[in-house]
Amino acid sequence: MENTLNPTRQQIADFLIERIISDITGFLMEDYEFPLDKALNTIYNSSILTKLEQIEDELYIQSSLYIYELLLKEKGLYPISNTATMTIASE
């Protein structure tokens, strides 16, 4: 039986990474009007995903917006999008 009360570091990382991917997918769809498949391809074909999956580096504990900004820089999708600008300004 899996111990759900004490998740492993890997389980926590997997959960947070999935959440970040979900958030960033939505940001790309909203800000750049990417269809779902293009948004996911952008993420899955980036070095950011590789860095996220290296749990010892703990990039996955950063905010989705921070990681989104890294992705935008990597892909040359600047200036900062409406989502990132609006959310950061409201924090």
Short mmCIF file of N, CA and C in Angstrom, two decimals:
data_model
loop_
_atom_site.label_atom_id
_atom_site.label_comp_id
_atom_site.label_asym_id
_atom_site.label_seq_id
_atom_site.Cartn_x
_atom_site.Cartn_y
_atom_site.Cartn_z
N MET A 1 0.84 -1.18 0.00
CA MET A 1 0.00 0.00 0.00
C MET A 1 0.89 1.25 0.00
N GLU A 2 0.54 2.18 -0.87
CA GLU A 2 1.31 3.42 -0.99
C GLU A 2 1.03 4.34 0.20
N ASN A 3 2.08 4.93 0.73
CA ASN A 3 1.94 5.83 1.87
C ASN A 3 1.65 7.24 1.35
N THR A 4 0.39 7.65 1.39
CA THR A 4 0.00 8.97 0.88
C THR A 4 0.20 10.07 1.91
N LEU A 5 0.39 9.71 3.17
CA LEU A 5 0.60 10.72 4.19
C LEU A 5 2.02 11.26 4.20
N ASN A 6 2.95 10.49 3.72
CA ASN A 6 4.35 10.89 3.66
C ASN A 6 4.90 10.65 2.26
N PRO A 7 4.54 11.54 1.31
CA PRO A 7 5.03 11.33 -0.05
C PRO A 7 6.54 11.49 -0.13
N THR A 8 7.13 10.80 -1.08
CA THR A 8 8.57 10.91 -1.29
C THR A 8 8.89 12.22 -1.99
N ARG A 9 10.14 12.57 -1.97
CA ARG A 9 10.58 13.78 -2.68
C ARG A 9 10.24 13.68 -4.16
N GLN A 10 10.41 12.51 -4.73
CA GLN A 10 10.11 12.30 -6.15
C GLN A 10 8.62 12.50 -6.42
N GLN A 11 7.76 11.99 -5.55
CA GLN A 11 6.32 12.16 -5.71
C GLN A 11 5.92 13.64 -5.64
N ILE A 12 6.52 14.36 -4.72
CA ILE A 12 6.24 15.79 -4.60
C ILE A 12 6.71 16.52 -5.86
N ALA A 13 7.91 16.20 -6.30
CA ALA A 13 8.45 16.83 -7.51
C ALA A 13 7.56 16.53 -8.72
N ASP A 14 7.15 15.29 -8.87
CA ASP A 14 6.29 14.91 -10.00
C ASP A 14 4.99 15.69 -9.98
N PHE A 15 4.39 15.82 -8.81
CA PHE A 15 3.14 16.57 -8.69
C PHE A 15 3.34 18.04 -9.07
N LEU A 16 4.39 18.65 -8.53
CA LEU A 16 4.64 20.07 -8.81
C LEU A 16 5.00 20.31 -10.28
N ILE A 17 5.78 19.41 -10.86
CA ILE A 17 6.14 19.53 -12.28
C ILE A 17 4.90 19.44 -13.16
N GLU A 18 4.01 18.50 -12.86
CA GLU A 18 2.77 18.38 -13.62
C GLU A 18 1.95 19.66 -13.52
N ARG A 19 1.91 20.24 -12.34
CA ARG A 19 1.16 21.49 -12.13
C ARG A 19 1.78 22.64 -12.93
N ILE A 20 3.09 22.73 -12.91
CA ILE A 20 3.79 23.78 -13.65
C ILE A 20 3.53 23.63 -15.14
N ILE A 21 3.62 22.42 -15.65
CA ILE A 21 3.37 22.18 -17.07
C ILE A 21 1.94 22.59 -17.42
N SER A 22 1.00 22.25 -16.58
CA SER A 22 -0.39 22.63 -16.80
C SER A 22 -0.55 24.15 -16.83
N ASP A 23 0.04 24.83 -15.86
CA ASP A 23 -0.04 26.29 -15.80
C ASP A 23 0.58 26.93 -17.04
N ILE A 24 1.77 26.50 -17.39
CA ILE A 24 2.49 27.10 -18.52
C ILE A 24 1.75 26.84 -19.83
N THR A 25 1.17 25.67 -19.96
CA THR A 25 0.37 25.37 -21.15
C THR A 25 -0.77 26.37 -21.28
N GLY A 26 -1.45 26.62 -20.19
CA GLY A 26 -2.54 27.59 -20.19
C GLY A 26 -2.05 29.00 -20.51
N PHE A 27 -0.90 29.38 -19.96
CA PHE A 27 -0.34 30.71 -20.25
C PHE A 27 -0.06 30.87 -21.74
N LEU A 28 0.57 29.85 -22.34
CA LEU A 28 0.88 29.93 -23.77
C LEU A 28 -0.39 30.00 -24.62
N MET A 29 -1.39 29.25 -24.22
CA MET A 29 -2.65 29.26 -24.97
C MET A 29 -3.34 30.62 -24.86
N GLU A 30 -3.28 31.21 -23.68
CA GLU A 30 -3.93 32.50 -23.47
C GLU A 30 -3.13 33.66 -24.08
N ASP A 31 -1.84 33.69 -23.81
CA ASP A 31 -1.03 34.83 -24.23
C ASP A 31 -0.70 34.83 -25.72
N TYR A 32 -0.44 33.67 -26.28
CA TYR A 32 0.00 33.58 -27.66
C TYR A 32 -1.01 32.87 -28.56
N GLU A 33 -2.15 32.53 -28.00
CA GLU A 33 -3.22 31.84 -28.72
C GLU A 33 -2.72 30.56 -29.40
N PHE A 34 -1.80 29.88 -28.70
CA PHE A 34 -1.31 28.59 -29.18
C PHE A 34 -2.41 27.55 -29.00
N PRO A 35 -2.61 26.67 -29.98
CA PRO A 35 -3.48 25.52 -29.71
C PRO A 35 -2.78 24.60 -28.71
N LEU A 36 -3.54 23.74 -28.09
CA LEU A 36 -3.00 22.85 -27.04
C LEU A 36 -1.76 22.10 -27.50
N ASP A 37 -1.80 21.52 -28.70
CA ASP A 37 -0.66 20.71 -29.16
C ASP A 37 0.60 21.56 -29.35
N LYS A 38 0.46 22.78 -29.83
CA LYS A 38 1.63 23.65 -30.00
C LYS A 38 2.18 24.09 -28.64
N ALA A 39 1.30 24.38 -27.71
CA ALA A 39 1.75 24.77 -26.36
C ALA A 39 2.53 23.63 -25.71
N LEU A 40 1.98 22.43 -25.78
CA LEU A 40 2.67 21.27 -25.19
C LEU A 40 3.98 20.97 -25.90
N ASN A 41 4.00 21.06 -27.23
CA ASN A 41 5.24 20.84 -27.98
C ASN A 41 6.30 21.86 -27.59
N THR A 42 5.89 23.10 -27.39
CA THR A 42 6.83 24.14 -26.99
C THR A 42 7.49 23.78 -25.66
N ILE A 43 6.69 23.30 -24.74
CA ILE A 43 7.22 22.93 -23.41
C ILE A 43 8.07 21.67 -23.48
N TYR A 44 7.54 20.62 -24.13
CA TYR A 44 8.23 19.34 -24.14
C TYR A 44 9.49 19.34 -25.01
N ASN A 45 9.63 20.34 -25.88
CA ASN A 45 10.84 20.46 -26.70
C ASN A 45 11.69 21.63 -26.23
N SER A 46 11.78 21.79 -24.92
CA SER A 46 12.58 22.87 -24.35
C SER A 46 13.58 22.31 -23.34
N SER A 47 14.63 23.06 -23.13
CA SER A 47 15.59 22.66 -22.10
C SER A 47 15.03 22.90 -20.71
N ILE A 48 14.01 23.74 -20.61
CA ILE A 48 13.38 24.04 -19.32
C ILE A 48 12.78 22.76 -18.73
N LEU A 49 12.13 21.96 -19.55
CA LEU A 49 11.54 20.71 -19.05
C LEU A 49 12.63 19.79 -18.51
N THR A 50 13.73 19.69 -19.23
CA THR A 50 14.84 18.86 -18.76
C THR A 50 15.34 19.35 -17.41
N LYS A 51 15.46 20.66 -17.26
CA LYS A 51 15.92 21.24 -16.00
C LYS A 51 14.92 20.99 -14.88
N LEU A 52 13.63 21.10 -15.20
CA LEU A 52 12.59 20.83 -14.20
C LEU A 52 12.68 19.41 -13.67
N GLU A 53 12.95 18.47 -14.57
CA GLU A 53 12.97 17.06 -14.20
C GLU A 53 14.22 16.65 -13.42
N GLN A 54 15.19 17.52 -13.33
CA GLN A 54 16.39 17.24 -12.52
C GLN A 54 16.08 17.70 -11.09
N ILE A 55 15.45 16.83 -10.33
CA ILE A 55 14.91 17.26 -9.04
C ILE A 55 15.98 17.71 -8.05
N GLU A 56 17.20 17.27 -8.23
CA GLU A 56 18.26 17.70 -7.32
C GLU A 56 18.54 19.21 -7.46
N ASP A 57 18.20 19.80 -8.61
CA ASP A 57 18.40 21.24 -8.82
C ASP A 57 17.25 22.07 -8.24
N GLU A 58 16.13 21.44 -7.95
CA GLU A 58 14.96 22.04 -7.31
C GLU A 58 14.34 23.22 -8.06
N LEU A 59 14.45 23.25 -9.38
CA LEU A 59 13.76 24.28 -10.16
C LEU A 59 12.25 24.15 -9.98
N TYR A 60 11.78 22.94 -9.77
CA TYR A 60 10.35 22.68 -9.64
C TYR A 60 9.70 23.38 -8.43
N ILE A 61 10.51 23.91 -7.50
CA ILE A 61 9.92 24.61 -6.35
C ILE A 61 9.69 26.10 -6.65
N GLN A 62 10.12 26.54 -7.82
CA GLN A 62 9.89 27.93 -8.22
C GLN A 62 8.46 28.09 -8.72
N SER A 63 8.01 29.33 -8.85
CA SER A 63 6.65 29.58 -9.31
C SER A 63 6.51 29.24 -10.80
N SER A 64 5.29 28.94 -11.19
CA SER A 64 5.01 28.67 -12.60
C SER A 64 5.34 29.88 -13.46
N LEU A 65 5.09 31.08 -12.96
CA LEU A 65 5.39 32.29 -13.73
C LEU A 65 6.88 32.47 -13.95
N TYR A 66 7.67 32.16 -12.97
CA TYR A 66 9.13 32.28 -13.12
C TYR A 66 9.60 31.30 -14.20
N ILE A 67 9.12 30.09 -14.15
CA ILE A 67 9.53 29.09 -15.12
C ILE A 67 8.99 29.44 -16.51
N TYR A 68 7.79 30.01 -16.56
CA TYR A 68 7.21 30.49 -17.82
C TYR A 68 8.11 31.56 -18.43
N GLU A 69 8.58 32.47 -17.62
CA GLU A 69 9.47 33.52 -18.11
C GLU A 69 10.76 32.92 -18.66
N LEU A 70 11.31 31.90 -18.00
CA LEU A 70 12.50 31.22 -18.52
C LEU A 70 12.21 30.58 -19.87
N LEU A 71 11.05 29.96 -19.99
CA LEU A 71 10.66 29.33 -21.25
C LEU A 71 10.52 30.38 -22.36
N LEU A 72 9.89 31.50 -22.05
CA LEU A 72 9.72 32.56 -23.04
C LEU A 72 11.08 33.06 -23.53
N LYS A 73 12.01 33.24 -22.61
CA LYS A 73 13.35 33.68 -23.00
C LYS A 73 14.01 32.65 -23.90
N GLU A 74 13.92 31.38 -23.51
CA GLU A 74 14.54 30.31 -24.30
C GLU A 74 13.97 30.27 -25.71
N LYS A 75 12.67 30.44 -25.84
CA LYS A 75 12.00 30.31 -27.13
C LYS A 75 11.92 31.63 -27.90
N GLY A 76 12.45 32.71 -27.32
CA GLY A 76 12.42 34.01 -28.00
C GLY A 76 11.03 34.59 -28.11
N LEU A 77 10.19 34.34 -27.14
CA LEU A 77 8.80 34.81 -27.14
C LEU A 77 8.62 36.03 -26.26
N TYR A 78 9.56 36.95 -26.33
CA TYR A 78 9.47 38.17 -25.54
C TYR A 78 8.98 39.29 -26.42
N PRO A 79 8.38 40.35 -25.88
CA PRO A 79 8.38 40.79 -24.49
C PRO A 79 7.49 39.93 -23.61
N ILE A 80 7.60 40.18 -22.30
CA ILE A 80 6.83 39.41 -21.32
C ILE A 80 5.36 39.46 -21.70
N SER A 81 4.71 38.33 -21.57
CA SER A 81 3.31 38.19 -21.94
C SER A 81 2.37 38.92 -21.00
N ASN A 82 1.12 39.02 -21.40
CA ASN A 82 0.09 39.63 -20.57
C ASN A 82 -0.07 38.88 -19.26
N THR A 83 -0.09 37.57 -19.30
CA THR A 83 -0.28 36.77 -18.08
C THR A 83 0.84 37.05 -17.07
N ALA A 84 2.07 36.98 -17.53
CA ALA A 84 3.19 37.18 -16.62
C ALA A 84 3.19 38.60 -16.07
N THR A 85 2.96 39.56 -16.92
CA THR A 85 2.97 40.97 -16.49
C THR A 85 1.85 41.23 -15.50
N MET A 86 0.65 40.77 -15.80
CA MET A 86 -0.49 41.04 -14.94
C MET A 86 -0.35 40.33 -13.60
N THR A 87 0.11 39.10 -13.62
CA THR A 87 0.21 38.33 -12.39
C THR A 87 1.32 38.86 -11.50
N ILE A 88 2.45 39.17 -12.08
CA ILE A 88 3.57 39.68 -11.30
C ILE A 88 3.20 41.04 -10.70
N ALA A 89 2.52 41.86 -11.46
CA ALA A 89 2.12 43.19 -10.96
C ALA A 89 1.14 43.09 -9.81
N SER A 90 0.33 42.03 -9.78
CA SER A 90 -0.67 41.90 -8.72
C SER A 90 -0.11 41.26 -7.45
N GLU A 91 1.11 40.75 -7.50
CA GLU A 91 1.69 40.08 -6.32
C GLU A 91 2.26 41.08 -5.34
#
